Coordinates of N, CA and C in Angstrom, one line a residue:
M30 N 128.1 123.7 101.1 CA 126.7 123.4 101.4 C 126.2 122.2 100.6
D31 N 125.6 121.2 101.2 CA 125.1 120.0 100.5 C 124.0 120.5 99.5
K32 N 123.9 119.8 98.4 CA 122.9 120.1 97.5 C 121.6 119.4 97.8
F33 N 121.6 118.5 98.8 CA 120.4 117.8 99.3 C 120.2 118.2 100.7
Q34 N 118.9 118.2 101.1 CA 118.5 118.4 102.4 C 117.7 117.2 102.9
E35 N 118.1 116.6 104.0 CA 117.5 115.4 104.5 C 116.1 115.7 105.0
V36 N 115.1 115.0 104.5 CA 113.7 115.2 104.9 C 113.1 113.8 105.1
S37 N 112.5 113.5 106.2 CA 111.9 112.3 106.4 C 110.4 112.5 106.4
V38 N 109.7 111.8 105.4 CA 108.3 112.0 105.2 C 107.7 110.6 105.0
P39 N 106.4 110.4 105.3 CA 105.8 109.2 105.0 C 105.7 109.1 103.5
V40 N 105.9 107.9 103.0 CA 105.9 107.7 101.5 C 104.7 106.9 101.1
K41 N 104.0 107.4 100.1 CA 102.9 106.6 99.5 C 103.4 106.3 98.1
F42 N 103.7 105.0 97.8 CA 104.2 104.6 96.5 C 103.1 104.6 95.5
T43 N 103.4 105.1 94.3 CA 102.5 105.1 93.2 C 103.1 104.1 92.2
L44 N 102.4 103.2 91.8 CA 102.9 102.2 90.8 C 102.6 102.7 89.4
Q45 N 103.7 102.7 88.7 CA 103.6 103.2 87.3 C 103.9 102.1 86.3
G46 N 103.6 102.2 85.1 CA 103.9 101.2 84.1 C 102.8 100.2 83.9
K47 N 103.2 99.2 83.1 CA 102.2 98.2 82.8 C 102.5 96.8 83.5
L48 N 103.1 96.9 84.7 CA 103.4 95.7 85.4 C 102.2 95.1 86.0
D49 N 102.1 93.8 86.0 CA 101.0 93.1 86.6 C 101.3 92.6 88.0
F50 N 101.0 93.4 89.0 CA 101.4 93.1 90.4 C 100.4 92.2 91.0
M51 N 99.2 92.0 90.4 CA 98.3 91.1 90.9 C 98.8 89.6 91.0
N52 N 99.7 89.3 90.1 CA 100.3 88.0 90.1 C 101.6 87.9 90.8
L53 N 102.1 89.0 91.4 CA 103.4 89.0 92.1 C 103.1 88.6 93.5
K54 N 103.3 87.3 93.8 CA 103.1 86.7 95.1 C 104.3 86.1 95.6
P55 N 104.7 86.3 96.9 CA 105.9 85.6 97.3 C 105.7 84.2 97.7
R56 N 106.8 83.5 97.8 CA 106.8 82.2 98.5 C 107.5 82.5 99.8
F57 N 107.3 81.6 100.8 CA 107.9 81.9 102.1 C 108.9 80.8 102.4
E58 N 110.1 81.2 102.8 CA 111.2 80.3 103.1 C 111.9 80.6 104.4
T59 N 112.3 79.5 105.0 CA 113.2 79.7 106.2 C 114.7 79.6 105.6
F60 N 115.4 80.7 105.7 CA 116.8 80.8 105.2 C 117.6 80.1 106.2
K61 N 118.5 79.2 105.8 CA 119.2 78.4 106.8 C 120.5 79.0 107.3
G62 N 120.8 80.3 106.9 CA 121.9 81.0 107.3 C 123.1 80.7 106.4
M63 N 124.0 81.7 106.3 CA 125.1 81.6 105.4 C 126.2 82.6 105.7
V64 N 127.4 82.3 105.5 CA 128.5 83.2 105.6 C 128.9 83.6 104.2
L65 N 129.0 84.9 103.9 CA 129.4 85.3 102.6 C 130.6 86.2 102.7
I66 N 131.3 86.4 101.6 CA 132.5 87.3 101.5 C 132.2 88.3 100.4
G67 N 132.7 89.5 100.6 CA 132.5 90.5 99.6 C 133.0 91.9 100.0
L68 N 132.6 92.8 99.2 CA 132.9 94.2 99.4 C 131.6 94.9 99.9
H69 N 131.8 96.0 100.7 CA 130.6 96.7 101.1 C 130.9 98.2 101.2
R70 N 129.8 99.0 101.1 CA 129.9 100.5 101.2 C 128.6 101.0 101.9
K71 N 128.8 102.1 102.6 CA 127.7 102.9 103.0 C 127.2 103.8 101.8
M72 N 125.9 103.9 101.6 CA 125.4 104.7 100.5 C 124.0 105.1 100.8
S73 N 123.4 105.9 100.0 CA 122.0 106.3 100.1 C 121.5 106.1 98.7
M74 N 120.1 106.3 98.6 CA 119.5 106.2 97.2 C 120.0 107.4 96.4
A75 N 120.2 108.5 97.0 CA 120.6 109.7 96.3 C 122.0 109.7 95.9
Q76 N 122.8 109.0 96.7 CA 124.3 108.8 96.4 C 124.6 107.3 96.2
N77 N 123.9 106.8 95.2 CA 123.9 105.3 94.9 C 125.3 105.0 94.3
Q78 N 126.0 104.0 94.9 CA 127.3 103.6 94.4 C 127.2 102.1 94.0
T79 N 126.1 101.6 93.7 CA 125.9 100.2 93.4 C 126.8 99.8 92.2
Y80 N 126.8 100.5 91.1 CA 127.6 100.2 89.9 C 129.1 100.1 90.3
E81 N 129.6 101.1 91.0 CA 131.0 101.1 91.4 C 131.3 99.9 92.3
L82 N 130.4 99.6 93.2 CA 130.7 98.5 94.1 C 130.8 97.2 93.3
W83 N 129.9 96.9 92.4 CA 129.9 95.7 91.6 C 131.1 95.7 90.6
K84 N 131.4 96.8 90.1 CA 132.6 97.0 89.2 C 133.9 96.6 89.9
E85 N 134.0 97.0 91.1 CA 135.2 96.7 91.9 C 135.2 95.2 92.4
F86 N 134.0 94.7 92.7 CA 133.9 93.3 93.1 C 134.1 92.3 92.0
G87 N 133.6 92.6 90.8 CA 133.6 91.7 89.7 C 134.9 90.9 89.5
P88 N 136.0 91.6 89.3 CA 137.3 90.9 89.1 C 137.7 89.9 90.2
L89 N 137.4 90.3 91.5 CA 137.7 89.5 92.6 C 136.8 88.2 92.6
R90 N 135.6 88.4 92.3 CA 134.7 87.2 92.2 C 135.1 86.3 91.1
K91 N 135.5 86.8 90.0 CA 135.9 85.9 88.8 C 137.2 85.2 89.2
A92 N 138.1 85.8 89.9 CA 139.3 85.1 90.3 C 139.0 84.0 91.4
L93 N 138.1 84.2 92.3 CA 137.8 83.3 93.4 C 136.8 82.2 93.0
A94 N 135.7 82.6 92.5 CA 134.6 81.6 92.2 C 133.7 82.1 91.1
P95 N 134.2 82.0 89.9 CA 133.4 82.6 88.8 C 132.0 82.0 88.6
E96 N 131.7 80.8 89.1 CA 130.4 80.2 88.9 C 129.5 80.4 90.1
A97 N 130.0 81.1 91.2 CA 129.3 81.2 92.4 C 128.1 82.1 92.2
N98 N 127.0 81.8 93.0 CA 125.8 82.7 93.0 C 126.3 84.1 93.6
L99 N 125.6 85.1 93.1 CA 125.9 86.5 93.6 C 124.8 86.9 94.6
Y100 N 125.2 87.6 95.6 CA 124.3 88.2 96.6 C 124.5 89.7 96.7
A101 N 123.4 90.4 96.4 CA 123.4 91.8 96.7 C 122.7 92.0 98.0
I102 N 123.4 92.4 99.0 CA 122.9 92.5 100.4 C 122.7 93.9 100.8
E103 N 121.6 94.2 101.5 CA 121.4 95.6 102.0 C 121.0 95.5 103.5
I104 N 121.7 96.3 104.3 CA 121.4 96.3 105.7 C 120.9 97.7 106.0
Y105 N 119.7 97.8 106.4 CA 119.0 99.0 106.7 C 119.2 99.4 108.2
P106 N 119.3 100.7 108.6 CA 119.5 101.1 109.9 C 118.4 100.7 110.9
D107 N 117.1 100.5 110.3 CA 116.0 100.2 111.2 C 114.9 99.5 110.3
T108 N 114.0 98.9 110.9 CA 113.0 98.1 110.1 C 111.9 99.0 109.5
D109 N 111.9 100.3 109.8 CA 110.9 101.2 109.2 C 111.6 102.1 108.2
F110 N 112.7 101.6 107.6 CA 113.5 102.4 106.7 C 112.6 103.0 105.5
F111 N 111.7 102.1 105.0 CA 110.9 102.5 103.9 C 109.7 103.4 104.3
Q112 N 109.2 103.2 105.5 CA 108.1 104.0 106.0 C 108.6 105.4 106.3
K113 N 109.8 105.6 106.7 CA 110.4 106.9 106.9 C 111.4 107.2 105.9
F114 N 111.1 106.9 104.6 CA 112.0 107.0 103.5 C 112.5 108.4 103.3
S115 N 113.8 108.5 103.1 CA 114.4 109.7 102.6 C 115.5 109.3 101.7
P116 N 115.7 109.9 100.5 CA 116.7 109.4 99.6 C 118.1 109.6 100.1
L117 N 118.2 110.4 101.2 CA 119.5 110.6 101.8 C 119.9 109.7 103.0
R118 N 118.9 108.9 103.4 CA 119.2 108.0 104.5 C 120.2 106.9 104.0
E119 N 121.2 106.7 104.8 CA 122.2 105.7 104.4 C 121.9 104.3 104.9
F120 N 122.4 103.4 104.1 CA 122.3 101.9 104.4 C 123.6 101.3 104.0
E121 N 123.8 100.1 104.3 CA 125.0 99.4 103.9 C 124.7 98.4 102.8
K122 N 125.5 98.4 101.7 CA 125.2 97.6 100.6 C 126.5 96.7 100.4
W123 N 126.2 95.4 100.1 CA 127.3 94.4 99.8 C 127.1 93.8 98.5
A124 N 128.3 93.5 97.9 CA 128.4 92.6 96.7 C 129.1 91.4 97.2
A125 N 128.5 90.2 97.2 CA 129.1 89.1 97.9 C 128.8 87.8 97.2
I126 N 129.6 86.8 97.6 CA 129.5 85.4 97.2 C 129.6 84.5 98.4
P127 N 129.1 83.3 98.4 CA 129.2 82.4 99.5 C 130.7 82.1 99.8
K128 N 131.0 82.1 101.1 CA 132.4 81.8 101.5 C 132.8 80.4 101.3
S129 N 131.8 79.5 101.4 CA 132.1 78.0 101.2 C 132.6 77.8 99.8
G130 N 133.7 77.0 99.7 CA 134.3 76.8 98.4 C 135.4 77.7 98.1
V131 N 135.6 78.8 98.9 CA 136.7 79.7 98.6 C 137.8 79.3 99.6
D132 N 139.0 78.9 99.1 CA 140.0 78.4 100.0 C 140.7 79.5 100.8
E133 N 141.1 80.6 100.0 CA 141.8 81.7 100.7 C 141.1 83.0 100.4
V134 N 140.6 83.7 101.4 CA 139.9 84.9 101.2 C 140.9 86.1 101.2
P135 N 140.9 86.8 100.1 CA 141.8 88.0 100.0 C 141.5 89.0 101.1
D136 N 142.5 89.7 101.5 CA 142.4 90.7 102.6 C 141.4 91.8 102.2
A137 N 141.2 92.1 100.9 CA 140.3 93.1 100.5 C 138.9 92.8 100.7
L138 N 138.5 91.6 101.0 CA 137.1 91.2 101.2 C 136.8 91.1 102.7
S139 N 135.6 91.4 103.0 CA 135.1 91.2 104.4 C 134.1 90.1 104.4
E140 N 133.8 89.7 105.6 CA 132.9 88.6 105.8 C 131.6 89.1 106.4
I141 N 130.5 88.5 106.0 CA 129.2 88.9 106.6 C 128.4 87.6 106.8
E142 N 127.6 87.5 107.8 CA 126.8 86.3 108.1 C 125.3 86.7 108.0
I143 N 124.6 86.0 107.2 CA 123.1 86.2 107.1 C 122.5 85.1 108.0
P144 N 121.9 85.5 109.1 CA 121.4 84.5 110.1 C 120.2 83.8 109.6
V145 N 119.9 82.7 110.2 CA 118.6 81.9 110.0 C 117.4 82.8 110.2
G146 N 116.4 82.7 109.4 CA 115.2 83.5 109.5 C 114.2 83.3 108.4
E147 N 113.0 83.8 108.6 CA 111.9 83.7 107.6 C 112.1 84.8 106.6
Y148 N 111.8 84.5 105.4 CA 111.8 85.4 104.3 C 110.6 85.3 103.4
A149 N 110.2 86.4 102.8 CA 109.2 86.4 101.7 C 110.1 86.6 100.5
V150 N 110.0 85.6 99.5 CA 110.9 85.6 98.4 C 110.0 85.9 97.1
F151 N 110.4 87.0 96.5 CA 109.8 87.4 95.2 C 110.7 87.2 94.0
S152 N 110.1 86.5 93.0 CA 110.9 86.2 91.8 C 110.7 87.4 90.9
Y153 N 111.8 87.9 90.3 CA 111.7 89.0 89.4 C 112.4 88.7 88.1
Q154 N 111.8 89.1 87.0 CA 112.3 88.9 85.6 C 112.3 90.3 85.0
G155 N 113.5 90.7 84.5 CA 113.6 91.9 83.8 C 115.0 92.6 84.1
K156 N 115.1 93.8 83.6 CA 116.4 94.5 83.8 C 116.4 95.0 85.3
P157 N 117.6 94.8 85.9 CA 117.7 95.3 87.3 C 117.4 96.8 87.4
S158 N 117.8 97.5 86.4 CA 117.6 99.0 86.5 C 116.1 99.3 86.4
E159 N 115.2 98.4 86.1 CA 113.8 98.7 86.0 C 113.0 98.0 87.1
A160 N 113.7 97.6 88.2 CA 113.0 96.9 89.3 C 112.4 97.8 90.3
Q161 N 112.5 99.1 90.2 CA 112.0 100.0 91.2 C 110.5 99.8 91.5
A162 N 109.7 99.7 90.4 CA 108.3 99.5 90.6 C 108.0 98.2 91.4
T163 N 108.8 97.2 91.2 CA 108.6 96.0 92.0 C 108.9 96.2 93.5
F164 N 109.9 96.9 93.8 CA 110.2 97.3 95.2 C 109.2 98.2 95.7
Q165 N 108.7 99.1 95.0 CA 107.6 99.9 95.4 C 106.4 99.1 95.8
Y166 N 106.0 98.1 95.0 CA 104.9 97.3 95.3 C 105.2 96.5 96.6
I167 N 106.4 95.9 96.7 CA 106.7 95.0 97.8 C 106.6 95.8 99.1
Y168 N 107.3 96.9 99.2 CA 107.4 97.7 100.4 C 106.2 98.6 100.6
G169 N 105.6 99.1 99.5 CA 104.5 100.1 99.7 C 103.1 99.5 99.6
E170 N 103.0 98.3 99.1 CA 101.6 97.7 99.0 C 101.6 96.3 99.7
W171 N 102.4 95.4 99.2 CA 102.3 94.0 99.8 C 102.6 94.0 101.3
L172 N 103.8 94.5 101.7 CA 104.2 94.3 103.1 C 103.2 95.0 104.0
P173 N 102.8 96.3 103.8 CA 101.9 96.9 104.8 C 100.5 96.1 104.9
K174 N 100.1 95.5 103.8 CA 98.8 94.8 103.8 C 98.9 93.4 104.2
S175 N 100.1 92.9 104.4 CA 100.3 91.5 104.7 C 100.2 91.3 106.3
E176 N 100.4 90.1 106.7 CA 100.4 89.8 108.1 C 101.8 89.9 108.7
Y177 N 102.7 90.4 107.9 CA 104.1 90.5 108.2 C 104.6 91.9 108.3
E178 N 105.8 92.0 109.0 CA 106.5 93.3 108.9 C 108.0 92.9 108.7
M179 N 108.8 93.9 108.3 CA 110.2 93.7 108.0 C 110.9 93.4 109.3
D180 N 111.8 92.4 109.3 CA 112.6 92.0 110.4 C 113.9 92.6 110.3
A181 N 114.7 92.7 111.4 CA 116.0 93.3 111.5 C 117.1 92.4 111.1
R182 N 117.0 91.9 109.9 CA 118.0 91.0 109.3 C 118.3 91.6 107.9
P183 N 119.4 91.1 107.3 CA 119.7 91.7 106.0 C 118.7 91.3 104.9
Y184 N 118.3 92.2 104.0 CA 117.6 91.9 102.8 C 118.7 91.5 101.8
F185 N 118.3 90.6 100.9 CA 119.3 90.3 99.8 C 118.6 89.9 98.5
A186 N 119.3 90.1 97.4 CA 118.9 89.6 96.1 C 119.8 88.5 95.7
L187 N 119.2 87.4 95.3 CA 120.0 86.2 94.9 C 120.0 86.2 93.4
M188 N 121.2 86.1 92.9 CA 121.4 86.1 91.4 C 122.2 84.8 91.1
D189 N 121.5 83.9 90.5 CA 122.1 82.6 90.1 C 122.4 82.5 88.6
E190 N 122.4 81.3 88.1 CA 122.8 81.2 86.6 C 121.8 81.8 85.7
N191 N 120.6 82.2 86.2 CA 119.5 82.8 85.4 C 119.7 84.3 85.3
Y192 N 120.6 84.9 86.1 CA 120.9 86.3 86.0 C 121.7 86.7 84.8
K193 N 121.2 87.6 84.0 CA 121.9 88.0 82.8 C 122.2 89.5 82.8
G194 N 122.3 90.1 83.9 CA 122.6 91.6 83.9 C 121.4 92.4 83.4
E195 N 121.7 93.3 82.5 CA 120.6 94.2 82.0 C 119.8 93.7 80.8
H196 N 119.7 92.4 80.8 CA 118.9 91.7 79.7 C 117.5 91.6 80.2
P197 N 116.5 91.8 79.3 CA 115.1 91.8 79.8 C 114.7 90.4 80.3
D198 N 115.4 89.3 79.9 CA 115.1 88.0 80.4 C 115.8 87.6 81.7
S199 N 116.6 88.5 82.2 CA 117.3 88.2 83.4 C 116.4 87.9 84.6
K200 N 116.8 87.0 85.5 CA 116.0 86.6 86.6 C 116.8 86.7 87.9
E201 N 116.1 87.1 88.9 CA 116.7 87.1 90.3 C 115.6 87.0 91.3
E202 N 116.0 86.8 92.5 CA 115.0 86.7 93.6 C 115.3 87.8 94.7
F203 N 114.3 88.4 95.2 CA 114.4 89.4 96.2 C 113.9 88.7 97.5
W204 N 114.8 88.6 98.5 CA 114.5 88.0 99.8 C 114.3 89.0 100.8
I205 N 113.1 89.2 101.3 CA 112.7 90.2 102.2 C 112.6 89.6 103.6
P206 N 113.4 90.0 104.6 CA 113.3 89.4 105.9 C 112.0 89.8 106.6
I207 N 111.3 88.8 107.1 CA 109.9 89.1 107.7 C 109.8 88.5 109.0
K208 N 108.8 89.0 109.8 CA 108.3 88.4 111.0 C 106.8 88.7 111.1
K209 N 106.1 88.0 111.9 CA 104.6 88.2 112.1 C 104.5 89.5 112.8
K210 N 103.4 90.3 112.4 CA 103.1 91.5 113.1 C 102.6 91.3 114.5

């Protein structure tokens, strides 16, 4: 018998902590499209395997393109994933790098294409393990009140040279696929 029971309920996010969300405003960008290579897994928030995914991908990335930007990609089964949130709902998560500049792609890696589209881009500074309140704000406050809704394209976090892992000065960008309501 599973220790979890799947329940789908409307979620009202409560923002906790001392974060200043009044100044958290996105910039809007048209992503030009890109082919990436990486590893992927099906997981849920309750059965999160992000650490294991990146631990497995790290040595491959270092061997192929140690200076390449990192992409944490999430593909949700539908655009109302967060409105019908359940910690047991599965999604697909990728640890990836751009394919361009990689001469030979190892068999262990898969290819994914992020298509052209509009994105709301949120800059984040802090430990990735403490980003949940930011996501709660984006999906629970900003997106429902904005003139946009989530589009059926991959979400991704872009981690460039300013990404320092679990350091409080680490920086990354959260790219939310959007379309007009």
